[in-house]
Amino acid sequence: MQYKYIATNIEGKFIKGEINAESPQDLISNLRSESLFCVQYQKKIELKAIKFYMPTSQKEIALFCKYMSTSLKAGMNICDILNLVSLQFTNKKFNDLLHIIRQSIEKGNTLSEALKNYPKLFPSLLREMVYIGEESGKLQDIFYNMESYYNSTYKRNKKNYQFFNLSCIYFYFNYNYWVHYDF
């Protein structure tokens, strides 16, 4: 299994690298044999096509935009933000997707190019607005506006769904009342 790691040497310098190891314990022992002390490690996710069976929900998109906006406002770089954002979601497939997007950015692509590789998971409006934000230098503002848009869309759809269910229940009971009522 391939691992990415950050380690320190005897002089205290940080070293980043990749290594093959069977388990995290093997990774640590391999680094110690090279006089390195592991500070952080994670499994490397290969850049590949992941099959997703469900599109990303509007609530997840709104949360993604919120985390991106807040982190960009704090001055963090995109790769660190994506790493941090992936820790916030419980959806494993979405986490894997964020890791793949981060790897794509590390290889030199822009965020909008990385998002365009997944048209079924990220809405076209978000992808195009991210592109505009990158070109104009106002990516943080774009994510803030997209968060409010997707949040309001999510709430509106939720209310419509509740209204539809209530209407169906009302119709069902009203229909049963009139069918069984003798005049």
mmCIF file of C-alpha atoms in Angstrom:
data_model
loop_
_atom_site.group_PDB
_atom_site.id
_atom_site.type_symbol
_atom_site.label_atom_id
_atom_site.label_comp_id
_atom_site.label_asym_id
_atom_site.label_seq_id
_atom_site.Cartn_x
_atom_site.Cartn_y
_atom_site.Cartn_z
ATOM 1 C CA MET A 1 0.000 0.000 0.000
ATOM 2 C CA GLN A 2 1.314 3.446 -0.897
ATOM 3 C CA TYR A 3 1.613 6.053 1.890
ATOM 4 C CA LYS A 4 2.455 9.750 1.847
ATOM 5 C CA TYR A 5 4.340 10.958 4.885
ATOM 6 C CA ILE A 6 5.937 13.928 6.582
ATOM 7 C CA ALA A 7 8.888 13.053 8.792
ATOM 8 C CA THR A 8 11.748 14.785 10.562
ATOM 9 C CA ASN A 9 15.370 13.781 10.460
ATOM 10 C CA ILE A 10 17.882 13.939 13.304
ATOM 11 C CA GLU A 11 18.630 17.589 12.497
ATOM 12 C CA GLY A 12 14.928 18.503 12.810
ATOM 13 C CA LYS A 13 14.295 19.160 9.109
ATOM 14 C CA PHE A 14 10.923 18.174 7.684
ATOM 15 C CA ILE A 15 10.932 15.709 4.825
ATOM 16 C CA LYS A 16 7.950 14.801 2.634
ATOM 17 C CA GLY A 17 7.819 11.583 0.706
ATOM 18 C CA GLU A 18 6.032 8.458 -0.397
ATOM 19 C CA ILE A 19 6.746 4.882 0.569
ATOM 20 C CA ASN A 20 5.288 1.425 0.064
ATOM 21 C CA ALA A 21 4.382 -0.364 3.286
ATOM 22 C CA GLU A 22 2.030 -3.138 4.361
ATOM 23 C CA SER A 23 0.661 -1.249 7.367
ATOM 24 C CA PRO A 24 1.194 1.999 9.287
ATOM 25 C CA GLN A 25 3.484 0.134 11.704
ATOM 26 C CA ASP A 26 5.658 -1.008 8.787
ATOM 27 C CA LEU A 27 5.733 2.563 7.506
ATOM 28 C CA ILE A 28 6.983 3.868 10.857
ATOM 29 C CA SER A 29 9.587 1.100 11.204
ATOM 30 C CA ASN A 30 10.836 1.719 7.630
ATOM 31 C CA LEU A 31 11.208 5.422 8.368
ATOM 32 C CA ARG A 32 13.012 4.742 11.653
ATOM 33 C CA SER A 33 15.470 2.469 9.850
ATOM 34 C CA GLU A 34 16.323 5.519 7.713
ATOM 35 C CA SER A 35 16.713 7.673 10.881
ATOM 36 C CA LEU A 36 13.456 9.509 10.205
ATOM 37 C CA PHE A 37 10.656 10.151 12.694
ATOM 38 C CA CYS A 38 7.134 10.122 11.293
ATOM 39 C CA VAL A 39 5.103 13.262 12.026
ATOM 40 C CA GLN A 40 2.116 12.610 9.768
ATOM 41 C CA TYR A 41 1.058 9.988 7.235
ATOM 42 C CA GLN A 42 -1.919 9.051 5.113
ATOM 43 C CA LYS A 43 -2.803 6.467 2.516
ATOM 44 C CA LYS A 44 -2.192 7.698 -0.976
ATOM 45 C CA ILE A 45 -5.291 7.690 -3.129
ATOM 46 C CA GLU A 46 -4.453 7.152 -6.761
ATOM 47 C CA LEU A 47 -5.896 9.562 -9.291
ATOM 48 C CA LYS A 48 -8.497 7.379 -10.945
ATOM 49 C CA ALA A 49 -12.094 7.415 -11.972
ATOM 50 C CA ILE A 50 -14.356 6.706 -9.043
ATOM 51 C CA LYS A 51 -17.833 5.440 -9.720
ATOM 52 C CA PHE A 52 -20.386 7.396 -7.777
ATOM 53 C CA TYR A 53 -23.907 6.120 -7.656
ATOM 54 C CA MET A 54 -25.551 9.140 -6.055
ATOM 55 C CA PRO A 55 -24.958 12.760 -6.992
ATOM 56 C CA THR A 56 -23.764 15.136 -4.338
ATOM 57 C CA SER A 57 -26.633 16.616 -2.338
ATOM 58 C CA GLN A 58 -27.268 20.345 -2.246
ATOM 59 C CA LYS A 59 -26.655 20.317 1.491
ATOM 60 C CA GLU A 60 -23.162 18.835 0.954
ATOM 61 C CA ILE A 61 -22.438 21.369 -1.793
ATOM 62 C CA ALA A 62 -23.544 24.209 0.520
ATOM 63 C CA LEU A 63 -21.309 22.908 3.325
ATOM 64 C CA PHE A 64 -18.413 22.478 0.905
ATOM 65 C CA CYS A 65 -18.811 26.096 -0.253
ATOM 66 C CA LYS A 66 -19.070 27.317 3.342
ATOM 67 C CA TYR A 67 -15.856 25.556 4.398
ATOM 68 C CA MET A 68 -14.047 26.757 1.272
ATOM 69 C CA SER A 69 -15.176 30.365 1.780
ATOM 70 C CA THR A 70 -14.225 30.446 5.450
ATOM 71 C CA SER A 71 -10.835 28.822 4.866
ATOM 72 C CA LEU A 72 -9.987 31.065 1.911
ATOM 73 C CA LYS A 73 -10.890 34.084 4.031
ATOM 74 C CA ALA A 74 -8.411 32.795 6.649
ATOM 75 C CA GLY A 75 -5.680 32.749 3.981
ATOM 76 C CA MET A 76 -5.135 28.995 3.649
ATOM 77 C CA ASN A 77 -4.013 27.432 0.377
ATOM 78 C CA ILE A 78 -6.386 25.256 -1.661
ATOM 79 C CA CYS A 79 -4.637 21.911 -1.020
ATOM 80 C CA ASP A 80 -4.682 22.388 2.748
ATOM 81 C CA ILE A 81 -8.310 23.495 2.589
ATOM 82 C CA LEU A 82 -9.366 20.398 0.639
ATOM 83 C CA ASN A 83 -7.523 18.206 3.128
ATOM 84 C CA LEU A 84 -9.263 19.968 6.016
ATOM 85 C CA VAL A 85 -12.681 19.926 4.334
ATOM 86 C CA SER A 86 -12.443 16.191 3.666
ATOM 87 C CA LEU A 87 -12.179 15.641 7.423
ATOM 88 C CA GLN A 88 -15.510 17.411 7.940
ATOM 89 C CA PHE A 89 -17.617 15.086 5.777
ATOM 90 C CA THR A 90 -18.803 11.626 6.771
ATOM 91 C CA ASN A 91 -19.527 10.601 3.171
ATOM 92 C CA LYS A 92 -16.501 8.440 2.293
ATOM 93 C CA LYS A 93 -16.957 8.772 -1.463
ATOM 94 C CA PHE A 94 -17.065 12.565 -1.191
ATOM 95 C CA ASN A 95 -13.899 12.447 0.955
ATOM 96 C CA ASP A 96 -12.140 10.317 -1.667
ATOM 97 C CA LEU A 97 -13.277 12.748 -4.343
ATOM 98 C CA LEU A 98 -11.811 15.685 -2.403
ATOM 99 C CA HIS A 99 -8.499 13.818 -2.063
ATOM 100 C CA ILE A 100 -8.462 13.173 -5.821
ATOM 101 C CA ILE A 101 -9.211 16.836 -6.530
ATOM 102 C CA ARG A 102 -6.378 17.833 -4.186
ATOM 103 C CA GLN A 103 -3.980 15.498 -6.016
ATOM 104 C CA SER A 104 -5.078 17.005 -9.322
ATOM 105 C CA ILE A 105 -4.326 20.495 -7.989
ATOM 106 C CA GLU A 106 -0.929 19.334 -6.696
ATOM 107 C CA LYS A 107 -0.165 18.162 -10.240
ATOM 108 C CA GLY A 108 -0.717 21.703 -11.518
ATOM 109 C CA ASN A 109 -4.404 21.905 -12.426
ATOM 110 C CA THR A 110 -6.647 24.685 -11.201
ATOM 111 C CA LEU A 111 -9.606 24.005 -8.922
ATOM 112 C CA SER A 112 -12.074 24.657 -11.737
ATOM 113 C CA GLU A 113 -10.264 22.171 -14.007
ATOM 114 C CA ALA A 114 -10.333 19.563 -11.251
ATOM 115 C CA LEU A 115 -14.061 20.120 -10.634
ATOM 116 C CA LYS A 116 -14.839 19.874 -14.365
ATOM 117 C CA ASN A 117 -13.661 16.255 -14.313
ATOM 118 C CA TYR A 118 -16.734 15.420 -12.196
ATOM 119 C CA PRO A 119 -19.737 17.034 -13.921
ATOM 120 C CA LYS A 120 -22.277 14.710 -12.292
ATOM 121 C CA LEU A 121 -21.084 15.520 -8.778
ATOM 122 C CA PHE A 122 -20.560 19.268 -8.934
ATOM 123 C CA PRO A 123 -23.276 21.404 -10.544
ATOM 124 C CA SER A 124 -22.312 23.313 -13.673
ATOM 125 C CA LEU A 125 -23.178 26.619 -11.982
ATOM 126 C CA LEU A 126 -20.634 25.938 -9.231
ATOM 127 C CA ARG A 127 -17.957 24.804 -11.690
ATOM 128 C CA GLU A 128 -18.374 27.888 -13.874
ATOM 129 C CA MET A 129 -18.528 30.274 -10.913
ATOM 130 C CA VAL A 130 -15.314 28.772 -9.495
ATOM 131 C CA TYR A 131 -13.678 29.396 -12.873
ATOM 132 C CA ILE A 132 -14.872 33.016 -12.821
ATOM 133 C CA GLY A 133 -13.666 33.384 -9.229
ATOM 134 C CA GLU A 134 -10.213 32.099 -10.148
ATOM 135 C CA GLU A 135 -9.976 34.453 -13.115
ATOM 136 C CA SER A 136 -11.173 37.498 -11.175
ATOM 137 C CA GLY A 137 -9.329 36.725 -7.935
ATOM 138 C CA LYS A 138 -12.549 36.722 -5.906
ATOM 139 C CA LEU A 139 -12.824 33.011 -5.216
ATOM 140 C CA GLN A 140 -13.662 33.534 -1.532
ATOM 141 C CA ASP A 141 -16.616 35.800 -2.436
ATOM 142 C CA ILE A 142 -17.822 33.314 -5.045
ATOM 143 C CA PHE A 143 -17.818 30.464 -2.522
ATOM 144 C CA TYR A 144 -19.647 32.663 -0.003
ATOM 145 C CA ASN A 145 -22.378 33.492 -2.546
ATOM 146 C CA MET A 146 -22.605 29.888 -3.745
ATOM 147 C CA GLU A 147 -23.018 28.717 -0.143
ATOM 148 C CA SER A 148 -25.973 31.039 0.399
ATOM 149 C CA TYR A 149 -27.485 30.032 -2.971
ATOM 150 C CA TYR A 150 -27.250 26.273 -2.365
ATOM 151 C CA ASN A 151 -28.384 26.659 1.235
ATOM 152 C CA SER A 152 -31.535 28.539 0.171
ATOM 153 C CA THR A 153 -32.156 26.032 -2.643
ATOM 154 C CA TYR A 154 -31.832 23.152 -0.187
ATOM 155 C CA LYS A 155 -34.269 24.776 2.261
ATOM 156 C CA ARG A 156 -36.759 25.582 -0.516
ATOM 157 C CA ASN A 157 -36.669 22.023 -1.862
ATOM 158 C CA LYS A 158 -37.109 20.659 1.652
ATOM 159 C CA LYS A 159 -40.201 22.847 2.183
ATOM 160 C CA ASN A 160 -41.628 21.802 -1.196
ATOM 161 C CA TYR A 161 -41.131 18.152 -0.302
ATOM 162 C CA GLN A 162 -42.843 18.615 3.060
ATOM 163 C CA PHE A 163 -45.719 20.491 1.418
ATOM 164 C CA PHE A 164 -46.135 17.741 -1.173
ATOM 165 C CA ASN A 165 -46.217 15.048 1.522
ATOM 166 C CA LEU A 166 -48.736 17.000 3.571
ATOM 167 C CA SER A 167 -50.930 17.495 0.491
ATOM 168 C CA CYS A 168 -50.864 13.772 -0.267
ATOM 169 C CA ILE A 169 -51.813 12.891 3.296
ATOM 170 C CA TYR A 170 -54.600 15.482 3.299
ATOM 171 C CA PHE A 171 -55.939 14.203 -0.022
ATOM 172 C CA TYR A 172 -55.831 10.583 1.162
ATOM 173 C CA PHE A 173 -57.798 11.221 4.361
ATOM 174 C CA ASN A 174 -60.225 13.556 2.657
ATOM 175 C CA TYR A 175 -60.861 11.025 -0.111
ATOM 176 C CA ASN A 176 -61.420 8.200 2.381
ATOM 177 C CA TYR A 177 -63.832 10.361 4.353
ATOM 178 C CA TRP A 178 -66.022 11.149 1.335
ATOM 179 C CA VAL A 179 -65.955 7.630 -0.094
ATOM 180 C CA HIS A 180 -67.102 6.028 3.152
ATOM 181 C CA TYR A 181 -69.582 8.709 4.153
ATOM 182 C CA ASP A 182 -73.208 7.938 3.304
ATOM 183 C CA PHE A 183 -75.519 10.845 2.554
#
